[in-house]
Coordinates of C-alpha atoms in Angstrom, one line a residue:
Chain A
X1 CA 89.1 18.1 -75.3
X2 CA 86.6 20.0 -72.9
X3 CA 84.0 22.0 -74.0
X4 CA 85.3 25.7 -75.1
X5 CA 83.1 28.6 -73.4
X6 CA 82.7 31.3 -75.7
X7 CA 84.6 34.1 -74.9
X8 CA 82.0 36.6 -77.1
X9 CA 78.5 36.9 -76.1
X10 CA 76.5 38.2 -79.3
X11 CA 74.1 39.7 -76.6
X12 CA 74.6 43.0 -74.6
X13 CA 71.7 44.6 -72.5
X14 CA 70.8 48.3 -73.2
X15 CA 68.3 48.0 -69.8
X16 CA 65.3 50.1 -69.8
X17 CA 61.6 49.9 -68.8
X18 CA 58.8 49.3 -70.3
X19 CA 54.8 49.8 -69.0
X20 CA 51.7 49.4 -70.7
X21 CA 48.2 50.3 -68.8
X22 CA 44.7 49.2 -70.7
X23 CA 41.7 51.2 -70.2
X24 CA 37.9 50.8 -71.4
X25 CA 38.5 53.0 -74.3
X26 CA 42.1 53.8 -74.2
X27 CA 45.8 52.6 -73.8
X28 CA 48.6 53.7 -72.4
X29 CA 52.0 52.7 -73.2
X30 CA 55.2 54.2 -72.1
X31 CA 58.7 53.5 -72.0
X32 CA 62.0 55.3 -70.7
X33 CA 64.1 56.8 -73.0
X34 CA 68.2 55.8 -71.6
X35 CA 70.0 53.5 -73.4
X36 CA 73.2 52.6 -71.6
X37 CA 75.2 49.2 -71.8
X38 CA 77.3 48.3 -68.5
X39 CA 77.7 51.6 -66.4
X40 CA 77.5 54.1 -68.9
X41 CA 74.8 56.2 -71.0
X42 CA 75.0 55.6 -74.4
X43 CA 72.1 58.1 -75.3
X44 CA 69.5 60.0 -73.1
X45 CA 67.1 60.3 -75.5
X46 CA 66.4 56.9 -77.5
X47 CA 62.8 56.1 -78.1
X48 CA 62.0 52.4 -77.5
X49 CA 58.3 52.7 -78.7
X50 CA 57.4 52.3 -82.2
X51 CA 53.6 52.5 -83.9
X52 CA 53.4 49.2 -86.0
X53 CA 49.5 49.8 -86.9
X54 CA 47.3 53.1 -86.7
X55 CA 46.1 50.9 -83.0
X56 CA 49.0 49.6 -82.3
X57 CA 51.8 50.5 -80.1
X58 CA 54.7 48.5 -79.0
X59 CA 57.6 49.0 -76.9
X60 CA 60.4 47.1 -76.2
X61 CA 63.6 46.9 -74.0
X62 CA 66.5 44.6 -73.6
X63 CA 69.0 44.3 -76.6
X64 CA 68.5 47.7 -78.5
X65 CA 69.7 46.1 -81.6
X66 CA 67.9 43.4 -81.7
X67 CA 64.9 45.1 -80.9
X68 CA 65.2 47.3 -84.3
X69 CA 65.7 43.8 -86.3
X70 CA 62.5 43.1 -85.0
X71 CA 60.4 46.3 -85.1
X72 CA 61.5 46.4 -89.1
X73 CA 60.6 42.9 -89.7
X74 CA 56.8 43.5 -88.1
X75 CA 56.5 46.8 -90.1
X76 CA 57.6 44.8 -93.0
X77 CA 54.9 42.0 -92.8
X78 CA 52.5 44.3 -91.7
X79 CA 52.7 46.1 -95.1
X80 CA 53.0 43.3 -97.0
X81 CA 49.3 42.8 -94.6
X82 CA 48.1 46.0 -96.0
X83 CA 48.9 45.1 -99.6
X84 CA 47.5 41.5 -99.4
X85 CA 44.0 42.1 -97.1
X86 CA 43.7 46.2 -97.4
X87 CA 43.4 46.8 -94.4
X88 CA 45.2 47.7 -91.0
X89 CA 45.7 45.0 -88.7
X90 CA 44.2 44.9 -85.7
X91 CA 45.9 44.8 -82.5
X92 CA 45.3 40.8 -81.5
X93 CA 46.3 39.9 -84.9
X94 CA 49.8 42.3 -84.4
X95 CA 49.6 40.0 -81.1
X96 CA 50.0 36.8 -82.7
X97 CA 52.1 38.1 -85.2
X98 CA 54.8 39.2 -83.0
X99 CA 54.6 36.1 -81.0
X100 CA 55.8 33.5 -83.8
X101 CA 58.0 36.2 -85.3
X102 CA 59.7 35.4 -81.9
X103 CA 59.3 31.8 -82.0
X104 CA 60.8 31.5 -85.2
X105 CA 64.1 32.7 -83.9
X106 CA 63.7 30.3 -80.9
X107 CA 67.3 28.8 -81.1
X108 CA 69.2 32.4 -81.2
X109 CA 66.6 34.5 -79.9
X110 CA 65.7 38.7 -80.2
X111 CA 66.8 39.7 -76.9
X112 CA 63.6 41.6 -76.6
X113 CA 61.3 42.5 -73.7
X114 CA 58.0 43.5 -75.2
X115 CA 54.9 44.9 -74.3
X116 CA 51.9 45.1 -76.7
X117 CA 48.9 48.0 -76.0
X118 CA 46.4 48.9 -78.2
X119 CA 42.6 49.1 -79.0
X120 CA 41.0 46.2 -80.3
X121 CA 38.4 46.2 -83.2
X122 CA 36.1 46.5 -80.0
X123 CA 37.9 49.9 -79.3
X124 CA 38.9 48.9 -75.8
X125 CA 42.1 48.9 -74.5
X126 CA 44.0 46.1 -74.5
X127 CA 47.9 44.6 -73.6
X128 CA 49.7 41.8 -74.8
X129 CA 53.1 41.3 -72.6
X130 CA 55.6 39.0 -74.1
X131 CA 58.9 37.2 -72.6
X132 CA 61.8 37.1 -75.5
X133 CA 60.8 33.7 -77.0
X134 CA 57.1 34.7 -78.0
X135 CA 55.4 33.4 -75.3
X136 CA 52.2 35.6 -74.7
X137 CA 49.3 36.8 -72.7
X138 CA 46.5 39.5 -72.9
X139 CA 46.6 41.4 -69.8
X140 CA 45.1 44.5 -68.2
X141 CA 48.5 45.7 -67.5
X142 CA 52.5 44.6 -67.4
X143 CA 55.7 46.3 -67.3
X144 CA 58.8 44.8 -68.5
X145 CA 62.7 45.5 -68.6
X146 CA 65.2 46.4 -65.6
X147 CA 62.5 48.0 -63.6
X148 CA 60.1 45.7 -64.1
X149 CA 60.4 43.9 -60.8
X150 CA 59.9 46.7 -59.1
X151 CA 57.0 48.8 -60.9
X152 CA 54.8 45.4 -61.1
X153 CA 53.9 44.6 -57.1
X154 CA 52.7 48.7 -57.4
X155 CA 50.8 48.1 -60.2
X156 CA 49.5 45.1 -58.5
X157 CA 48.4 46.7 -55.5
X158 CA 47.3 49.9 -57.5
X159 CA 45.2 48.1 -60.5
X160 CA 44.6 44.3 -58.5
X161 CA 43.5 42.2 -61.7
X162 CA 40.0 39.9 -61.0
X163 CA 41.5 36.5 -60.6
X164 CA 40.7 34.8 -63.9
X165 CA 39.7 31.5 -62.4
X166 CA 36.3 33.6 -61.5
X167 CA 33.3 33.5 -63.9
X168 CA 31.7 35.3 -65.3
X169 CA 34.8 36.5 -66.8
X170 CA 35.7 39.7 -65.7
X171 CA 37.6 41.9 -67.8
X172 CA 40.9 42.9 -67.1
X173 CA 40.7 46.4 -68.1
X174 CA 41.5 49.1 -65.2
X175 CA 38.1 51.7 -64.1
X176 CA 40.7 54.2 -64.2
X177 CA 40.6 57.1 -66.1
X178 CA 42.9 58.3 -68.5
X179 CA 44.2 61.0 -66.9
X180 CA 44.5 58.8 -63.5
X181 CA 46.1 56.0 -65.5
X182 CA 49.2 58.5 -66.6
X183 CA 49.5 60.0 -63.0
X184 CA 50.0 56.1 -62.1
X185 CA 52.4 55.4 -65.1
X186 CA 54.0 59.1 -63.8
X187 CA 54.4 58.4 -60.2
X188 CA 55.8 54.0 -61.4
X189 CA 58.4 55.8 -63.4
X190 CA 59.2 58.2 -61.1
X191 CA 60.0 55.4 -58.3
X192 CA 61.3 53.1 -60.6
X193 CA 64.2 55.6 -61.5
X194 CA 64.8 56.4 -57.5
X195 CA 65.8 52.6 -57.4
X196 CA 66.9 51.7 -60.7
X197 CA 70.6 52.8 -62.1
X198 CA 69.5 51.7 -65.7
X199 CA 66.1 53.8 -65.6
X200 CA 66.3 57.4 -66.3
X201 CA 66.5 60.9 -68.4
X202 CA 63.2 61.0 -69.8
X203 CA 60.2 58.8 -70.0
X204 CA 57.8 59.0 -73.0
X205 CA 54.3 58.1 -73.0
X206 CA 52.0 57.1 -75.8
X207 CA 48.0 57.2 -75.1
X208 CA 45.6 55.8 -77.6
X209 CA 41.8 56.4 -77.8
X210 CA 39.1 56.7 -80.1
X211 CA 40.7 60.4 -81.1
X212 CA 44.0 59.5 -81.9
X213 CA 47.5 59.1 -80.8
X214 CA 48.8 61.7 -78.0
X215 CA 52.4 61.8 -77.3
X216 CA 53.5 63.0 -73.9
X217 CA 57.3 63.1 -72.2
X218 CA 58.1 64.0 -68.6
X219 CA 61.7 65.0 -67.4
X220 CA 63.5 62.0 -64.9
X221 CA 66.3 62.2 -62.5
X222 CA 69.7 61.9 -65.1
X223 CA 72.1 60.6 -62.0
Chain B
X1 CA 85.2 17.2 -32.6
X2 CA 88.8 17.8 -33.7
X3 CA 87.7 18.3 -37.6
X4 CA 85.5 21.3 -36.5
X5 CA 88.0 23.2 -34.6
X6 CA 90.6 22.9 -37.6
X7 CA 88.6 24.3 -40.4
X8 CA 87.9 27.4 -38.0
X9 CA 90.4 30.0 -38.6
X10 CA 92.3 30.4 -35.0
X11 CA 92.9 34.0 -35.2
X12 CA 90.6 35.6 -37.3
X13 CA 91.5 36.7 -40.7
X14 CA 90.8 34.4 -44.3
X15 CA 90.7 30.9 -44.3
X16 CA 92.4 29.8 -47.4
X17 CA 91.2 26.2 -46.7
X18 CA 88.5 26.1 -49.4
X19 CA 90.2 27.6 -52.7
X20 CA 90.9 24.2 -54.2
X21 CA 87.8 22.8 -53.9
X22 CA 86.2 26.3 -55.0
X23 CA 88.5 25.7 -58.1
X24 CA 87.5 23.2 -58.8
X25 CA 83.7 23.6 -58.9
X26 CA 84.8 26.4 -61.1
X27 CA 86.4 24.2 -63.4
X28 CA 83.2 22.2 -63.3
X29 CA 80.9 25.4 -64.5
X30 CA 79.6 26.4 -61.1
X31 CA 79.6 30.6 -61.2
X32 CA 81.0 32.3 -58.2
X33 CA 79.0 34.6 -56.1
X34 CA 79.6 38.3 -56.4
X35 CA 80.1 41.2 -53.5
X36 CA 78.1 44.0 -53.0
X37 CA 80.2 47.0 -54.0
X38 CA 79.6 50.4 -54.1
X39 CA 80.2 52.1 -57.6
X40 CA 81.3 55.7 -57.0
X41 CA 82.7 58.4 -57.5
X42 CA 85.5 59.9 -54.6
X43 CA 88.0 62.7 -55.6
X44 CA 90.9 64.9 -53.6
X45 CA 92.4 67.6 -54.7
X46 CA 95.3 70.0 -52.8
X47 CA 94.1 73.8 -53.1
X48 CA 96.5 76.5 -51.6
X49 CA 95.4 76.1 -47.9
X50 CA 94.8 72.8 -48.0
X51 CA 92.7 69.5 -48.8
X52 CA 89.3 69.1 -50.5
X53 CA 87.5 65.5 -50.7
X54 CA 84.4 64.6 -52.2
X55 CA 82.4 62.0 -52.9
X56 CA 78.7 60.8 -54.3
X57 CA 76.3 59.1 -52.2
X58 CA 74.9 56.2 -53.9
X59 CA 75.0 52.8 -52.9
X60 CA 74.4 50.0 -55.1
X61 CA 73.6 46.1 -55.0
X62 CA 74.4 45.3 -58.4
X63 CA 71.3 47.4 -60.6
X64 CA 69.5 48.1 -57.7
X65 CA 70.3 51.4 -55.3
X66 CA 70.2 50.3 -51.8
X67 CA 70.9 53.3 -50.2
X68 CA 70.6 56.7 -52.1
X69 CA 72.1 58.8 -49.5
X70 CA 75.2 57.2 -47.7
X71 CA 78.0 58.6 -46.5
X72 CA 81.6 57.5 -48.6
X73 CA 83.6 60.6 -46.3
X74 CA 85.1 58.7 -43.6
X75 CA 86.6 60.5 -40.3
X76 CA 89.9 59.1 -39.6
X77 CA 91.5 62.3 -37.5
X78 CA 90.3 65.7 -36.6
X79 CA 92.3 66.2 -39.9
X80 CA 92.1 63.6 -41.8
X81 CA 89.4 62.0 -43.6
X82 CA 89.4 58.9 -46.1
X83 CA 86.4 58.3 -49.1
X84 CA 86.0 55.1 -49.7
X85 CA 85.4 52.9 -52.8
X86 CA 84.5 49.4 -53.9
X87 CA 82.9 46.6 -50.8
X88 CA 81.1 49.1 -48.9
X89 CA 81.8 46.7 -45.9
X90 CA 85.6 46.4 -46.3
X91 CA 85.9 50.4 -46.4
X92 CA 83.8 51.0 -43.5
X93 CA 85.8 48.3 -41.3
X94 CA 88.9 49.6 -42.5
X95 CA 88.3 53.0 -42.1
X96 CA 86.8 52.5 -38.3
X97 CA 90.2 50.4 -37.6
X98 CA 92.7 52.6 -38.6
X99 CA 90.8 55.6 -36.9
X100 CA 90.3 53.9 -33.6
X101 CA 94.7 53.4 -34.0
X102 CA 95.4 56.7 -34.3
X103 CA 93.5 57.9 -31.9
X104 CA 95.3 55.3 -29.9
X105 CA 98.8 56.9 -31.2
X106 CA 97.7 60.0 -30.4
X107 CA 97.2 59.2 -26.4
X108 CA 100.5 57.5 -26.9
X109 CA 103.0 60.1 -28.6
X110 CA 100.8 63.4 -27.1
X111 CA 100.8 64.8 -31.3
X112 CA 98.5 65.0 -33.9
X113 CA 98.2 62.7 -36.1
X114 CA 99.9 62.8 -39.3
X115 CA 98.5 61.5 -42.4
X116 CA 101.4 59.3 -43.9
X117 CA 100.8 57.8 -40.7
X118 CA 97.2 57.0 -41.4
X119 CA 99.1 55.9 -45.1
X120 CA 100.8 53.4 -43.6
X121 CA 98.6 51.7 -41.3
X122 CA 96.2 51.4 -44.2
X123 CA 98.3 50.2 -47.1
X124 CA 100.1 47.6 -44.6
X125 CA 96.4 46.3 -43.8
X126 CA 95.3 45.8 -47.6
X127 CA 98.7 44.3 -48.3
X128 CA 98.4 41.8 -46.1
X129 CA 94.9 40.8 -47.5
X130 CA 96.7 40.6 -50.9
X131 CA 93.6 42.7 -52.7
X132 CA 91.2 40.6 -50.6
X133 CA 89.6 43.7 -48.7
X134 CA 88.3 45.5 -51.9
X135 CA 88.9 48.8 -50.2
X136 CA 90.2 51.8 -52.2
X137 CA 90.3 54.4 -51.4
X138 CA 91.6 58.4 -51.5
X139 CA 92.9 59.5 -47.9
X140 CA 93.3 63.8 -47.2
X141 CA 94.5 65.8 -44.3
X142 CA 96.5 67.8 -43.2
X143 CA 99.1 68.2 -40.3
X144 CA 102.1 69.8 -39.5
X145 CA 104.3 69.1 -42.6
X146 CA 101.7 70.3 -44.9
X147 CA 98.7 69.0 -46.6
X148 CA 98.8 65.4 -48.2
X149 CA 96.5 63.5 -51.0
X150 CA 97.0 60.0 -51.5
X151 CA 95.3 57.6 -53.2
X152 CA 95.2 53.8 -52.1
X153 CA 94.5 50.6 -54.1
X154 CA 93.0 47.4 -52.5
X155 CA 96.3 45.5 -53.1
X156 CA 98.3 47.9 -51.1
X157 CA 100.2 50.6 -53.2
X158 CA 99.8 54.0 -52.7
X159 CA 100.2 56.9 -54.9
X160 CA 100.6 60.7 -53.6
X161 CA 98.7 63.6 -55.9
X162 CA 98.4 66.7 -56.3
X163 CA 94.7 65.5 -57.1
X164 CA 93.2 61.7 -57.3
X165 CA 89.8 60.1 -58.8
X166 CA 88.6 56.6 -57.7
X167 CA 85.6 54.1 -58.0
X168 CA 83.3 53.7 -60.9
X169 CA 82.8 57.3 -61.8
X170 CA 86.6 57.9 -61.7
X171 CA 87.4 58.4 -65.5
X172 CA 84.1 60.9 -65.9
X173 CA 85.8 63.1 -62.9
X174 CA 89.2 62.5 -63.9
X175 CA 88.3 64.0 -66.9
X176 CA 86.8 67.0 -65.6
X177 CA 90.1 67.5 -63.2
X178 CA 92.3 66.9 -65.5
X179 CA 90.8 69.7 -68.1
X180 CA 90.7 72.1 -64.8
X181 CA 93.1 71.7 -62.3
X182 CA 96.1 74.3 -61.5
X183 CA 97.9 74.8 -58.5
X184 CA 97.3 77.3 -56.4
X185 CA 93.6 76.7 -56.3
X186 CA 91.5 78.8 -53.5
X187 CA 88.6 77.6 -51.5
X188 CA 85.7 78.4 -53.3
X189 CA 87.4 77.5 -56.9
X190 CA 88.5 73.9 -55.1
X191 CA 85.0 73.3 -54.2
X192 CA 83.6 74.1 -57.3
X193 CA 85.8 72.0 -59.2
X194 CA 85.4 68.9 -56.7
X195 CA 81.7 69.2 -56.8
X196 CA 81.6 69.9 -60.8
X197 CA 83.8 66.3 -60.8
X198 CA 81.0 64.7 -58.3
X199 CA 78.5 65.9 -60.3
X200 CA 80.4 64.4 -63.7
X201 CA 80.4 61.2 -62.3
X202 CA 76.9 61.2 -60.6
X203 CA 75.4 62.4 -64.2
X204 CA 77.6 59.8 -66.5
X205 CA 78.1 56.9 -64.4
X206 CA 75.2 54.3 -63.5
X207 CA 77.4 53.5 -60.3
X208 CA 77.2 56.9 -58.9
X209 CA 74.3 59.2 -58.6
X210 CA 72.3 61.3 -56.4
X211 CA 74.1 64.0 -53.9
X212 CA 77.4 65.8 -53.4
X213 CA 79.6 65.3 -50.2
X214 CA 82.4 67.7 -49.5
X215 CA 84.5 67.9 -46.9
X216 CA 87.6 70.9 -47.1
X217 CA 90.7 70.4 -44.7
X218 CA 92.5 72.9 -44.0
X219 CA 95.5 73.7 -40.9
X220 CA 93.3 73.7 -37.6
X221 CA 89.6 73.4 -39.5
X222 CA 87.7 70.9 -41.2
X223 CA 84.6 71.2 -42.6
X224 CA 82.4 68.6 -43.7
X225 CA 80.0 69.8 -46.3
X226 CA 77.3 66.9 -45.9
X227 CA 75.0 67.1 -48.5
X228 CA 76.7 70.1 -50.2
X229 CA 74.4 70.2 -53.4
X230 CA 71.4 67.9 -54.0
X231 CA 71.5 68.0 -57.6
X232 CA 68.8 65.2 -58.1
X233 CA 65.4 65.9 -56.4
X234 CA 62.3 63.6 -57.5
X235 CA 60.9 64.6 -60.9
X236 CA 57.5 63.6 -59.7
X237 CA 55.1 63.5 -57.1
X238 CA 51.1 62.2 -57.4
X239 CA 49.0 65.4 -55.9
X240 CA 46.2 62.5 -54.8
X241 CA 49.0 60.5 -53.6
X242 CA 48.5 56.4 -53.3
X243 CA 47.2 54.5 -50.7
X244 CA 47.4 50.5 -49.8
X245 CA 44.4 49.0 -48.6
X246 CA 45.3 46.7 -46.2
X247 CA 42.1 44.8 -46.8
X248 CA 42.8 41.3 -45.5
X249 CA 40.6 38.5 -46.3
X250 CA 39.1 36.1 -43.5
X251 CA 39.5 32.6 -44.8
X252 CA 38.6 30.1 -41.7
X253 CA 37.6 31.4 -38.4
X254 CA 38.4 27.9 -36.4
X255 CA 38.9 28.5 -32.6
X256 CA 40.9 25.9 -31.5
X257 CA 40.9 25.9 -27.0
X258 CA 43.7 25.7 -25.1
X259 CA 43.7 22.3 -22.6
X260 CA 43.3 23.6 -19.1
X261 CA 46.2 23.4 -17.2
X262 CA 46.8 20.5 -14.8
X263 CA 49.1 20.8 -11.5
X264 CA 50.4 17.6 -10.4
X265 CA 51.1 17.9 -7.3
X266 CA 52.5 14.1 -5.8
X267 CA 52.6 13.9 -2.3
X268 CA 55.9 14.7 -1.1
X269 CA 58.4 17.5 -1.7
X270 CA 59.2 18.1 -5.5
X271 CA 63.1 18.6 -6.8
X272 CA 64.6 16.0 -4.3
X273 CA 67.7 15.0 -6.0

């Protein structure tokens, strides 16, 4: 008997962007907030970013289901963190964290684009971009999701990364400033949606610093 | 030689020559390719003095929008225009055929052109290409019996409407016709309505997006509304703006010479058989 194709993929893509931008002392991370599944809008305003520690911020697109599985097991075992070392963890140790929680599912995987920004105990920005199996990298910037491919050669040109073959080691944190960092992040999204059917409505931008967390949103083309 | 000449098709038209062997490979697991369609939104509707088409103006390859202002209305008669769905390539080819053979009719019979005619010539085409041309598309005028709506699928039926929805986007304006339509519609009403369908496609439907096209036919006039409401404009734009440095690195400056060149001149006169 030949081998039987499914006819029922467990799997369905909710597209969206993702786009994380580290500073010296801040991060920025933002996501668009359309969730649709083949050519229609299932919700305008769904929020793909969640706060798993008080300098942590991740956000996620691909399989919007899948994606809540995993933010609730990370806020799970960063409690049970909490409880065990009091204390919050620190954003390379969410890093690592949410890499083998991905692993571990390696055979039937979280269909889950993520990006990673935070501070790190030094308090400078820092971004941790992921591919759905838990492979990862500290970077100075990424973007992930169905605009991806065409936010990334900007960001490239805009915020051109030292090679890291060069030494001393130079860090991969951006100059920019804060306020320059979310025009950037503002003018990729904008772009992104002129090109992008699955990128839209709204996008929403977190920014951590030493003071806080600051939650921004700016309107997108809905067509 | 002779192997060469049979596989090309003699008359133009499809080759059916490969469809076993690309069975087969599907059998095997190979995925077939898939064509660049347009995802859209077109809709007709018959008002009291005649015919209103629209139509949105995105096109897409696959997630990507190639072009974000096209133009779906196509001419076919100085009063009769077709929107096009589906393989933005089949529409366009089909569009510019059958226009180019009325015109043709036209020298030949001395009348204008009527749009069952255009009907006809179209559906007859697609039929023959048994669904091959992925063409569909929603076909207005009017002429001397009256106005006409029809809609036409890529296998070759035809449907005749008092109004007609097609592409991607056609259930989010169908629904918006079908809650608003009467008969008896005037010209401003008609246009409204069309354009509030465009825009119920453009807004809920990932295939369609960005402007409105309207064209409204009516006996003796057409007008084609391009561009009749931009409902989309950019959300953003940097004050500083962004440049791109087009800082290029010198790797290897090597100069290479070029050998001088030699005439050879051999006694005798040159090119002698």
């Amino acid at each position: 008997m030949p081998k039987q194709q499914a006819n029922w993929s467990p799997y369905d893509n909710n597209g969206g962007t993702c786009v994380a931008i580290a500073g010296a002392d801040y991060c920025v991370i933002a996501a668009d907030t359309r969730m649709s599944t083949g050519y229609s809008i299932l919700t305008r305003d769904y929020s793909k970013i969640i706060q798993l520690a008080d300098k942590s911020v991740m956000a996620s697109s691909g399989f919007q289901a899948d994606v809540r599985a995993l933010q609730k097991v990370l806020a799970a075992r960063h409690l049970l963190y909490q409880h065990q070392h009091n204390k919050q963890m620190s954003c390379p140790a969410m890093a690592q964290l949410l890499s083998n929680t991905l692993y571990f599912k390696r055979f039937f995987p979280y269909y889950s684009f993520n990006v990673l920004g935070g501070l790190d105990s030094e308090g400078k920005g820092c971004v941790f971009t992921y591919d759905a199996v838990g492979s990862y990298e500290r970077v100075g910037y990424s973007a992930q999701g169905s605009g991806a491919t065409l936010i990334t050669p900007f960001l490239d040109n805009q915020l051109k990364s030292p090679s890291p073959l060069l030494l001393p080691a130079k860090d991969a944190v951006t100059p920019l400033s804060e306020i320059e960092a979310i025009d950037l992040v503002k003018t990729c999204f904008a772009s992104a949606t002129e090109r992008d059917i699955y990128t839209g409505d709204k996008v929403e931008m977190l920014v951590l610093n030493a003071s806080g967390i600051r939650r921004e949103f700016m309107e997108l083309r809905k067509d | 030689m002779s192997r060469f000449e049979e596989s090309a098709p003699a008359r133009g038209g499809f080759s059916y020559d490969l469809c076993k062997r690309n069975e087969m490979l599907m059998q095997k697991g190979l995925k077939p390719s898939s064509y660049l369609k347009t995802g859209t939104t077109i809709v007709g509707l018959v008002f009291q003095d005649g015919v209103i088409l629209g139509a949105d103006t995105r096109a897409t390859e696959g997630p990507i929008v190639a072009d974000k202002n096209c133009e779906k209305i196509h001419y076919m008669a100085p009063n009769i225009y077709c929107c096009g769905a589906g393989t933005a390539a089949d529409t366009e080819a089909v569009t510019d055929m059958v226009s180019s053979q009325l015109k043709l009719h036209r020298f030949h019979t001395g009348r204008e052109s009527r749009v069952v005619t255009a009907l006809t010539l179209l559906k007859s085409h697609l039929f023959s290409y048994q669904g091959h041309v992925s063409a569909a598309l929603v076909l207005g005028g009017v002429d001397v019996t009256g106005p006409h709506l029809h809609t036409i699928y890529p296998h070759g039926s035809t449907d005749t409407l008092p109004f007609a929805t097609m592409g991607s986007g056609s259930l989010a304006a169908m629904a918006i016709f079908e809650s608003k339509y009467r008969e008896g519609l005037t010209r401003d009403e008609g246009v409204k309505l069309v354009a509030e369908a465009i825009c119920s496609g453009i807004f809920n439907d990932l295939g369609s997006g960005s402007n409105v096209d309207v064209c409204v036919i009516t006996k003796g006039k057409r007008e084609y509304l391009r561009n009749y409401m931009l409902p989309n404009p950019r959300t953003y734009v940097s004050e500083k703006g962004y440049s791109f440095s087009k800082k290029t690195e010198v790797l290897l400056t090597k100069i290479t010479p070029l050998r001088e060149l030699v005439e050879v001149i051999e006694g005798g006169d040159a090119m002698e058989e």
